[in-house]
Amino acid sequence: MTDWVPIDLSGMAYGRKPPTHDALLTEVGPGTPCGEFMRRYWHPVTLSERVTATPQNIRILGEDLIIFRDGKGRPGLLYPRCAHRGTSLFYGKVEAEGIRCCYHGWLFGVQGHCLDQPCEPGGGQHKDKVRQPWYPLQERYGMVWAYMGPPDRMPVLPRWDILEQVEPGYKLLVTHSSLYAGGDDDVELVPCNWLQEWENIMDPFHIPILHTSFSGVQFVPEMGVMPSVNWEYTGSGMQYTAYRKLDDGREMDRITVAMFPYVRIVPNVQLTEGPSGGVGWVVPVDDTNHRLCIIMKVPESVDRLPRSPNLRPWSKMTPEERQMYPGDWEAQVGQGPVTQHSEEHLATSDKGVAMLRRTLARQIKAVQDGQDPAGLIFDAAQDLVRVPAGNYFRKG
Ligand code: FES
Ligand SMILES: [Fe+2]
């Protein structure tokens, strides 16, 4: 045993304050400030191909819902508790005109209209008075999109320039893979708050550390060059340009974009030159889980997101390997179900994270004040979103 007397006992873990998170920025349930802000946009709910005559449970923005496709091909998103006496429509049967509850057979159309009440006189003379709560849906890019906000503020579902031009030999791959959150193709639910993933997009300084020096080269060695970064606000969110002078003398600008409410557009991590090939959405499932939606241009023969050859299949890694070679999953899920903002010490390199939180808070407050948040489109003729994200070499 050694006599060890610490000189300075300040900073001990004993007696520290209970940690707290920033509820305004993170909580998304109905009626919360951030939840109301989010409900002003269209949300990617699930893949079109998964919406069938078999009802599915869907959790999004803290709401439990049922999604199905009626016999005429129309998708429907309904509140699950039957308007009659509350049985879950998960056990319903889908027919040509809608979904029929298993208990007493009330039939609901995709817009919640009650179309039949077989136990009632005349098939339900007052069925018009009943409406199963529902949300409007649209389908585009192989994805089903929902609007879950106030009826009088419904915007246009945007188109994305990089997804509208699919060159011959290419297709759009649509997936809920968590690969880009550090997980895997067959893992969809990421068990942490959506903002941990979204703000990571504005944190270019984790790339040379986490993805290069700490865990070995997970993308390409050039990512290990410490960038000089310029963050800026845009009308619909923010973006940064990371400038790197590479060892071979080439100079590269890497432009990464975050758009409201949770869009992430990241250029190719192998530093392939050109515009980003896809768009991602960090969809809040609830306050402590999220699910990515990635829509990406890939060669027709490709069925999964391109994986960096240096990244091991995450679901096959042992806990010890994840300690040795952590990636985005470990870093972000490691912050906890909702990170404790009261314990943070933001530094110079967190400028993008701080800016993103600030602009997010401004949009949430704008909605609280009765205004529209930024980035909504109400003119169907102006529905194309142009995205500047990409890797670009400076010409000598
Ligand atoms: S509970 Fe659904 S029809 Fe009775
Ligand atoms: Fe990362």
Tab-separated table of C-alpha atoms and ligand atoms in Angstrom:
chain	number	residue	atom	x	y	z
A	1	MET	CA	0.000	0.000	0.000
A	2	THR	CA	1.262	3.433	-0.877
A	3	ASP	CA	0.556	6.635	0.984
A	4	TRP	CA	-1.124	8.689	-1.633
A	5	VAL	CA	-2.504	12.044	-0.611
A	6	PRO	CA	-4.077	13.995	-3.431
A	7	ILE	CA	-3.196	17.628	-3.318
A	8	ASP	CA	-6.301	19.108	-4.905
A	9	LEU	CA	-9.650	17.542	-4.102
A	10	SER	CA	-11.762	19.962	-6.129
A	11	GLY	CA	-13.548	18.491	-9.142
A	12	MET	CA	-14.386	15.242	-7.368
A	13	ALA	CA	-17.484	13.456	-8.707
A	14	TYR	CA	-19.113	13.648	-5.270
A	15	GLY	CA	-21.968	16.110	-4.865
A	16	ARG	CA	-22.278	17.065	-8.507
A	17	LYS	CA	-25.537	18.604	-9.659
A	18	PRO	CA	-28.210	16.332	-11.157
A	19	PRO	CA	-27.802	16.583	-14.930
A	20	THR	CA	-30.517	17.929	-17.225
A	21	HIS	CA	-31.163	17.960	-20.948
A	22	ASP	CA	-32.506	20.781	-23.086
A	23	ALA	CA	-36.156	19.741	-23.453
A	24	LEU	CA	-36.937	22.590	-25.839
A	25	LEU	CA	-34.521	21.252	-28.459
A	26	THR	CA	-34.956	17.523	-28.017
A	27	GLU	CA	-38.516	16.506	-27.059
A	28	VAL	CA	-40.829	15.844	-29.973
A	29	GLY	CA	-44.140	14.516	-28.606
A	30	PRO	CA	-47.499	16.146	-29.430
A	31	GLY	CA	-47.812	19.578	-27.848
A	32	THR	CA	-44.100	20.038	-27.108
A	33	PRO	CA	-42.499	23.135	-28.671
A	34	CYS	CA	-40.056	21.135	-30.810
A	35	GLY	CA	-42.759	18.600	-31.643
A	36	GLU	CA	-45.020	21.386	-32.920
A	37	PHE	CA	-42.146	22.829	-34.977
A	38	MET	CA	-41.467	19.403	-36.516
A	39	ARG	CA	-45.132	18.813	-37.285
A	40	ARG	CA	-45.040	21.667	-39.772
A	41	TYR	CA	-42.968	19.577	-42.233
A	42	TRP	CA	-43.562	16.328	-44.141
A	43	HIS	CA	-41.975	13.246	-42.555
A	44	PRO	CA	-40.651	10.071	-44.157
A	45	VAL	CA	-42.649	7.368	-42.363
A	46	THR	CA	-41.740	4.073	-43.961
A	47	LEU	CA	-40.808	2.437	-47.249
A	48	SER	CA	-43.665	2.247	-49.776
A	49	GLU	CA	-43.006	-1.438	-50.328
A	50	ARG	CA	-43.658	-2.141	-46.640
A	51	VAL	CA	-47.148	-0.646	-46.734
A	52	THR	CA	-49.399	-3.576	-47.551
A	53	ALA	CA	-52.742	-5.117	-46.664
A	54	THR	CA	-51.197	-6.234	-43.368
A	55	PRO	CA	-51.472	-3.368	-40.849
A	56	GLN	CA	-48.168	-2.280	-39.321
A	57	ASN	CA	-47.426	-0.407	-36.099
A	58	ILE	CA	-45.472	2.790	-36.700
A	59	ARG	CA	-44.021	5.064	-34.036
A	60	ILE	CA	-43.009	8.540	-35.134
A	61	LEU	CA	-42.645	11.841	-33.229
A	62	GLY	CA	-43.743	9.994	-30.109
A	63	GLU	CA	-47.072	8.920	-31.654
A	64	ASP	CA	-48.160	5.319	-32.143
A	65	LEU	CA	-49.998	4.867	-35.433
A	66	ILE	CA	-51.168	2.141	-37.821
A	67	ILE	CA	-50.190	2.129	-41.479
A	68	PHE	CA	-51.739	-0.041	-44.196
A	69	ARG	CA	-52.653	-0.002	-47.889
A	70	ASP	CA	-56.271	-0.491	-48.857
A	71	GLY	CA	-57.445	-2.741	-51.683
A	72	LYS	CA	-57.379	0.180	-54.090
A	73	GLY	CA	-53.693	0.853	-53.385
A	74	ARG	CA	-54.154	3.896	-51.157
A	75	PRO	CA	-51.917	4.111	-48.066
A	76	GLY	CA	-53.555	5.038	-44.777
A	77	LEU	CA	-52.080	6.259	-41.479
A	78	LEU	CA	-54.539	6.071	-38.597
A	79	TYR	CA	-54.615	6.482	-34.852
A	80	PRO	CA	-54.611	2.879	-33.670
A	81	ARG	CA	-57.431	2.882	-31.088
A	82	CYS	CA	-60.709	2.178	-32.857
A	83	ALA	CA	-63.156	5.065	-32.491
A	84	HIS	CA	-65.817	2.613	-31.303
A	85	ARG	CA	-64.386	1.079	-28.139
A	86	GLY	CA	-60.658	1.307	-28.563
A	87	THR	CA	-59.436	-2.022	-29.894
A	88	SER	CA	-56.212	-1.652	-31.852
A	89	LEU	CA	-56.651	-1.538	-35.602
A	90	PHE	CA	-53.425	-3.532	-35.736
A	91	TYR	CA	-55.772	-6.542	-35.534
A	92	GLY	CA	-58.014	-5.181	-38.267
A	93	LYS	CA	-58.463	-6.594	-41.751
A	94	VAL	CA	-57.840	-4.535	-44.825
A	95	GLU	CA	-60.511	-4.415	-47.533
A	96	ALA	CA	-60.961	-2.534	-50.803
A	97	GLU	CA	-62.215	0.620	-49.044
A	98	GLY	CA	-60.232	0.605	-45.805
A	99	ILE	CA	-59.557	-1.272	-42.600
A	100	ARG	CA	-62.195	-3.184	-40.611
A	101	CYS	CA	-61.827	-3.402	-36.833
A	102	CYS	CA	-61.743	-6.969	-35.516
A	103	TYR	CA	-64.081	-6.350	-32.581
A	104	HIS	CA	-67.430	-5.149	-34.031
A	105	GLY	CA	-66.409	-4.671	-37.628
A	106	TRP	CA	-66.464	-0.921	-38.032
A	107	LEU	CA	-64.813	-0.056	-41.343
A	108	PHE	CA	-62.579	3.018	-41.708
A	109	GLY	CA	-61.266	4.543	-44.931
A	110	VAL	CA	-57.707	5.859	-45.301
A	111	GLN	CA	-58.959	9.315	-44.326
A	112	GLY	CA	-60.659	7.996	-41.222
A	113	HIS	CA	-64.249	8.064	-42.515
A	114	CYS	CA	-66.407	5.408	-40.919
A	115	LEU	CA	-67.934	3.503	-43.836
A	116	ASP	CA	-69.739	0.630	-42.169
A	117	GLN	CA	-71.037	-0.377	-38.707
A	118	PRO	CA	-72.397	-3.872	-39.252
A	119	CYS	CA	-73.873	-4.311	-35.732
A	120	GLU	CA	-75.833	-1.067	-35.949
A	121	PRO	CA	-79.328	-0.746	-37.437
A	122	GLY	CA	-79.054	-0.205	-41.193
A	123	GLY	CA	-75.255	-0.573	-41.115
A	124	GLY	CA	-74.934	2.560	-38.957
A	125	GLN	CA	-77.254	5.476	-39.642
A	126	HIS	CA	-74.974	7.817	-37.694
A	127	LYS	CA	-71.642	6.533	-38.924
A	128	ASP	CA	-70.919	9.870	-40.600
A	129	LYS	CA	-70.503	11.363	-37.131
A	130	VAL	CA	-67.504	9.154	-36.406
A	131	ARG	CA	-64.049	9.890	-37.777
A	132	GLN	CA	-61.022	7.797	-36.908
A	133	PRO	CA	-58.104	10.249	-36.386
A	134	TRP	CA	-55.861	10.109	-39.470
A	135	TYR	CA	-52.933	11.820	-41.173
A	136	PRO	CA	-52.490	12.658	-44.862
A	137	LEU	CA	-49.873	10.699	-46.800
A	138	GLN	CA	-48.039	11.042	-50.099
A	139	GLU	CA	-45.658	8.654	-51.822
A	140	ARG	CA	-42.468	9.741	-53.560
A	141	TYR	CA	-39.004	8.223	-54.136
A	142	GLY	CA	-40.289	4.875	-52.811
A	143	MET	CA	-41.086	6.406	-49.419
A	144	VAL	CA	-44.381	7.224	-47.703
A	145	TRP	CA	-44.497	10.777	-46.306
A	146	ALA	CA	-46.882	12.032	-43.636
A	147	TYR	CA	-48.038	15.479	-42.618
A	148	MET	CA	-48.873	15.490	-38.906
A	149	GLY	CA	-49.377	19.203	-38.266
A	150	PRO	CA	-52.173	21.783	-38.277
A	151	PRO	CA	-54.484	21.317	-41.293
A	152	ASP	CA	-54.374	24.951	-42.366
A	153	ARG	CA	-50.553	25.048	-42.525
A	154	MET	CA	-49.813	21.985	-44.667
A	155	PRO	CA	-46.865	22.745	-46.985
A	156	VAL	CA	-45.933	21.146	-50.314
A	157	LEU	CA	-43.935	17.911	-50.218
A	158	PRO	CA	-40.495	18.971	-51.523
A	159	ARG	CA	-38.582	17.461	-54.407
A	160	TRP	CA	-34.795	17.256	-54.170
A	161	ASP	CA	-32.631	18.148	-57.150
A	162	ILE	CA	-30.130	15.345	-56.530
A	163	LEU	CA	-32.939	12.771	-56.388
A	164	GLU	CA	-34.779	14.049	-59.433
A	165	GLN	CA	-31.907	13.396	-61.868
A	166	VAL	CA	-31.191	9.681	-61.860
A	167	GLU	CA	-28.712	8.921	-64.631
A	168	PRO	CA	-29.103	5.802	-66.833
A	169	GLY	CA	-27.748	2.717	-65.053
A	170	TYR	CA	-28.585	4.212	-61.648
A	171	LYS	CA	-31.582	3.970	-59.333
A	172	LEU	CA	-32.746	5.395	-56.034
A	173	LEU	CA	-32.009	3.176	-53.049
A	174	VAL	CA	-34.447	3.877	-50.204
A	175	THR	CA	-33.578	2.529	-46.782
A	176	HIS	CA	-33.877	2.838	-43.013
A	177	SER	CA	-30.393	1.369	-42.579
A	178	SER	CA	-28.547	2.787	-39.587
A	179	LEU	CA	-25.198	2.382	-41.359
A	180	TYR	CA	-24.691	6.140	-41.542
A	181	ALA	CA	-25.356	6.406	-37.809
A	182	GLY	CA	-22.566	3.903	-37.276
A	183	GLY	CA	-24.868	0.872	-37.237
A	184	ASP	CA	-25.708	-1.624	-39.939
A	185	ASP	CA	-28.049	-2.309	-42.818
A	186	ASP	CA	-30.210	-4.670	-40.819
A	187	VAL	CA	-30.434	-2.424	-37.736
A	188	GLU	CA	-32.998	0.362	-38.017
A	189	LEU	CA	-33.703	1.809	-34.603
A	190	VAL	CA	-30.929	3.986	-33.160
A	191	PRO	CA	-31.464	4.236	-29.388
A	192	CYS	CA	-30.732	7.910	-28.759
A	193	ASN	CA	-32.323	11.280	-29.279
A	194	TRP	CA	-32.529	12.475	-32.890
A	195	LEU	CA	-30.572	15.700	-32.192
A	196	GLN	CA	-27.414	13.756	-31.279
A	197	GLU	CA	-27.372	12.395	-34.820
A	198	TRP	CA	-28.422	15.613	-36.542
A	199	GLU	CA	-25.917	17.896	-34.817
A	200	ASN	CA	-23.145	15.388	-35.517
A	201	ILE	CA	-23.526	16.464	-39.146
A	202	MET	CA	-22.286	19.952	-38.216
A	203	ASP	CA	-19.286	18.524	-36.300
A	204	PRO	CA	-16.485	18.066	-38.845
A	205	PHE	CA	-13.806	17.782	-36.169
A	206	HIS	CA	-14.874	14.342	-35.043
A	207	ILE	CA	-13.874	12.979	-38.462
A	208	PRO	CA	-10.061	13.219	-38.099
A	209	ILE	CA	-10.316	11.865	-34.543
A	210	LEU	CA	-13.077	9.248	-34.247
A	211	HIS	CA	-13.045	8.100	-37.865
A	212	THR	CA	-9.306	8.290	-38.532
A	213	SER	CA	-6.779	8.462	-35.702
A	214	PHE	CA	-8.760	6.902	-32.836
A	215	SER	CA	-10.384	3.928	-34.526
A	216	GLY	CA	-8.087	3.593	-37.523
A	217	VAL	CA	-8.990	4.858	-40.966
A	218	GLN	CA	-12.739	4.231	-41.233
A	219	PHE	CA	-13.149	6.219	-44.454
A	220	VAL	CA	-9.964	7.432	-46.224
A	221	PRO	CA	-6.640	8.682	-44.791
A	222	GLU	CA	-7.193	12.147	-46.289
A	223	MET	CA	-10.027	12.624	-43.777
A	224	GLY	CA	-7.308	12.687	-41.124
A	225	VAL	CA	-6.150	16.119	-42.264
A	226	MET	CA	-7.488	18.633	-39.744
A	227	PRO	CA	-9.761	20.887	-41.801
A	228	SER	CA	-10.289	24.589	-41.587
A	229	VAL	CA	-14.005	25.100	-41.417
A	230	ASN	CA	-16.428	27.839	-42.278
A	231	TRP	CA	-19.981	27.412	-40.965
A	232	GLU	CA	-22.820	29.544	-42.239
A	233	TYR	CA	-26.566	29.899	-41.884
A	234	THR	CA	-28.700	29.351	-44.945
A	235	GLY	CA	-32.349	30.216	-45.390
A	236	SER	CA	-33.363	26.656	-44.565
A	237	GLY	CA	-30.770	25.560	-42.004
A	238	MET	CA	-26.990	25.738	-42.143
A	239	GLN	CA	-23.959	24.292	-43.862
A	240	TYR	CA	-20.225	24.170	-43.541
A	241	THR	CA	-17.314	24.101	-45.906
A	242	ALA	CA	-14.343	22.073	-44.655
A	243	TYR	CA	-11.175	22.988	-46.506
A	244	ARG	CA	-8.300	20.515	-46.596
A	245	LYS	CA	-4.899	20.741	-48.233
A	246	LEU	CA	-4.008	17.151	-49.031
A	247	ASP	CA	-0.501	15.676	-48.938
A	248	ASP	CA	-0.416	15.453	-52.738
A	249	GLY	CA	-0.967	19.220	-52.918
A	250	ARG	CA	-4.609	19.066	-53.970
A	251	GLU	CA	-7.011	21.337	-52.157
A	252	MET	CA	-10.532	20.213	-51.368
A	253	ASP	CA	-13.729	21.854	-50.156
A	254	ARG	CA	-16.238	19.537	-48.557
A	255	ILE	CA	-19.701	21.068	-48.187
A	256	THR	CA	-22.123	19.436	-45.740
A	257	VAL	CA	-25.694	20.645	-45.326
A	258	ALA	CA	-28.281	20.483	-42.527
A	259	MET	CA	-31.834	21.561	-43.329
A	260	PHE	CA	-34.923	21.843	-41.142
A	261	PRO	CA	-36.389	19.979	-39.512
A	262	TYR	CA	-33.738	17.202	-39.540
A	263	VAL	CA	-32.378	16.745	-43.060
A	264	ARG	CA	-28.711	15.773	-43.412
A	265	ILE	CA	-26.814	15.868	-46.666
A	266	VAL	CA	-23.303	14.514	-46.334
A	267	PRO	CA	-20.862	14.269	-49.237
A	268	ASN	CA	-19.263	10.959	-50.128
A	269	VAL	CA	-16.965	9.898	-47.283
A	270	GLN	CA	-14.449	8.383	-49.703
A	271	LEU	CA	-13.965	11.969	-50.936
A	272	THR	CA	-15.193	11.122	-54.429
A	273	GLU	CA	-15.517	14.419	-56.241
A	274	GLY	CA	-18.922	15.823	-57.065
A	275	PRO	CA	-22.300	16.507	-55.566
A	276	SER	CA	-23.650	14.369	-52.769
A	277	GLY	CA	-25.506	11.324	-54.081
A	278	GLY	CA	-28.307	11.272	-51.570
A	279	VAL	CA	-30.378	12.895	-48.876
A	280	GLY	CA	-30.862	11.679	-45.304
A	281	TRP	CA	-33.510	12.347	-42.675
A	282	VAL	CA	-32.984	11.822	-38.947
A	283	VAL	CA	-36.558	10.866	-38.107
A	284	PRO	CA	-37.467	11.061	-34.406
A	285	VAL	CA	-39.293	7.909	-33.355
A	286	ASP	CA	-39.721	9.345	-29.868
A	287	ASP	CA	-37.461	11.276	-27.483
A	288	THR	CA	-34.951	8.455	-27.063
A	289	ASN	CA	-34.965	6.685	-30.444
A	290	HIS	CA	-34.550	7.726	-34.038
A	291	ARG	CA	-34.462	6.087	-37.425
A	292	LEU	CA	-32.572	7.294	-40.459
A	293	CYS	CA	-34.217	7.503	-43.822
A	294	ILE	CA	-31.633	7.558	-46.597
A	295	ILE	CA	-32.517	8.002	-50.250
A	296	MET	CA	-29.455	7.644	-52.417
A	297	LYS	CA	-28.497	7.228	-56.041
A	298	VAL	CA	-26.678	3.934	-56.570
A	299	PRO	CA	-25.833	1.727	-59.566
A	300	GLU	CA	-28.804	-0.467	-60.479
A	301	SER	CA	-27.063	-3.631	-59.261
A	302	VAL	CA	-26.560	-2.284	-55.712
A	303	ASP	CA	-29.079	-3.256	-52.989
A	304	ARG	CA	-27.426	-1.877	-49.862
A	305	LEU	CA	-25.820	1.392	-48.883
A	306	PRO	CA	-22.198	1.561	-49.976
A	307	ARG	CA	-20.094	0.619	-46.948
A	308	SER	CA	-16.583	1.939	-46.541
A	309	PRO	CA	-14.281	-1.093	-46.984
A	310	ASN	CA	-12.573	-0.103	-43.732
A	311	LEU	CA	-15.752	-0.237	-41.669
A	312	ARG	CA	-16.439	-3.585	-40.033
A	313	PRO	CA	-20.022	-4.865	-40.015
A	314	TRP	CA	-21.185	-3.250	-36.793
A	315	SER	CA	-23.714	-5.939	-35.835
A	316	LYS	CA	-20.945	-8.546	-36.025
A	317	MET	CA	-18.546	-6.661	-33.733
A	318	THR	CA	-18.074	-7.842	-30.172
A	319	PRO	CA	-18.391	-5.347	-27.303
A	320	GLU	CA	-14.586	-5.439	-27.026
A	321	GLU	CA	-14.196	-4.608	-30.728
A	322	ARG	CA	-16.601	-1.726	-30.343
A	323	GLN	CA	-14.379	-0.404	-27.564
A	324	MET	CA	-11.289	-0.787	-29.746
A	325	TYR	CA	-12.851	0.657	-32.917
A	326	PRO	CA	-15.787	2.856	-31.938
A	327	GLY	CA	-17.720	4.684	-34.631
A	328	ASP	CA	-20.649	7.086	-34.815
A	329	TRP	CA	-22.978	4.646	-33.032
A	330	GLU	CA	-20.698	4.368	-30.017
A	331	ALA	CA	-20.052	8.127	-29.929
A	332	GLN	CA	-23.693	9.171	-30.221
A	333	VAL	CA	-25.526	6.399	-28.398
A	334	GLY	CA	-22.713	6.703	-25.854
A	335	GLN	CA	-23.964	10.210	-25.066
A	336	GLY	CA	-27.024	8.536	-23.532
A	337	PRO	CA	-30.713	8.269	-24.497
A	338	VAL	CA	-30.844	12.084	-24.430
A	339	THR	CA	-27.512	13.759	-23.834
A	340	GLN	CA	-27.192	15.805	-20.641
A	341	HIS	CA	-26.631	19.307	-21.949
A	342	SER	CA	-26.018	20.737	-18.472
A	343	GLU	CA	-22.764	18.765	-18.256
A	344	GLU	CA	-21.305	19.867	-21.599
A	345	HIS	CA	-18.350	22.172	-22.192
A	346	LEU	CA	-18.731	23.416	-25.746
A	347	ALA	CA	-15.425	24.584	-27.238
A	348	THR	CA	-14.242	26.418	-30.346
A	349	SER	CA	-14.594	23.374	-32.573
A	350	ASP	CA	-18.247	23.000	-31.515
A	351	LYS	CA	-19.188	26.201	-33.293
A	352	GLY	CA	-21.335	24.329	-35.814
A	353	VAL	CA	-23.174	22.423	-33.103
A	354	ALA	CA	-23.820	25.638	-31.186
A	355	MET	CA	-25.014	27.399	-34.344
A	356	LEU	CA	-27.326	24.526	-35.233
A	357	ARG	CA	-28.902	24.506	-31.778
A	358	ARG	CA	-29.314	28.278	-31.908
A	359	THR	CA	-31.042	28.284	-35.281
A	360	LEU	CA	-33.198	25.315	-34.250
A	361	ALA	CA	-34.274	27.179	-31.099
A	362	ARG	CA	-35.137	30.219	-33.223
A	363	GLN	CA	-37.406	28.127	-35.464
A	364	ILE	CA	-39.109	26.496	-32.481
A	365	LYS	CA	-39.749	29.937	-30.986
A	366	ALA	CA	-41.042	31.218	-34.337
A	367	VAL	CA	-43.672	28.463	-34.353
A	368	GLN	CA	-44.539	29.246	-30.728
A	369	ASP	CA	-45.046	32.866	-31.822
A	370	GLY	CA	-47.465	31.855	-34.558
A	371	GLN	CA	-45.055	32.107	-37.499
A	372	ASP	CA	-44.051	29.532	-40.097
A	373	PRO	CA	-40.615	27.957	-39.565
A	374	ALA	CA	-37.934	28.291	-42.258
A	375	GLY	CA	-37.720	26.064	-45.290
A	376	LEU	CA	-41.411	25.346	-45.834
A	377	ILE	CA	-42.698	25.479	-49.401
A	378	PHE	CA	-46.275	26.517	-50.053
A	379	ASP	CA	-46.088	27.102	-53.817
A	380	ALA	CA	-46.316	23.806	-55.721
A	381	ALA	CA	-44.512	25.413	-58.662
A	382	GLN	CA	-41.473	26.021	-56.415
A	383	ASP	CA	-41.162	22.585	-54.881
A	384	LEU	CA	-37.598	21.811	-55.994
A	385	VAL	CA	-34.938	22.027	-53.257
A	386	ARG	CA	-31.421	22.694	-54.543
A	387	VAL	CA	-28.645	21.148	-52.492
A	388	PRO	CA	-25.040	22.436	-52.668
A	389	ALA	CA	-23.489	19.526	-50.710
A	390	GLY	CA	-20.499	17.760	-52.259
A	391	ASN	CA	-16.729	17.327	-52.469
A	392	TYR	CA	-15.003	19.801	-54.735
A	393	PHE	CA	-11.312	20.135	-55.602
A	394	ARG	CA	-10.044	23.655	-56.024
A	395	LYS	CA	-8.622	24.220	-59.487
A	396	GLY	CA	-4.968	25.237	-59.349
B	1	FES	S1	-63.913	-1.591	-30.954
B	1	FES	FE1	-63.661	-1.392	-33.077
B	1	FES	S2	-65.554	-1.904	-33.890
B	1	FES	FE2	-65.876	-2.049	-31.764
B	2	FE	FE	-19.197	10.469	-38.070
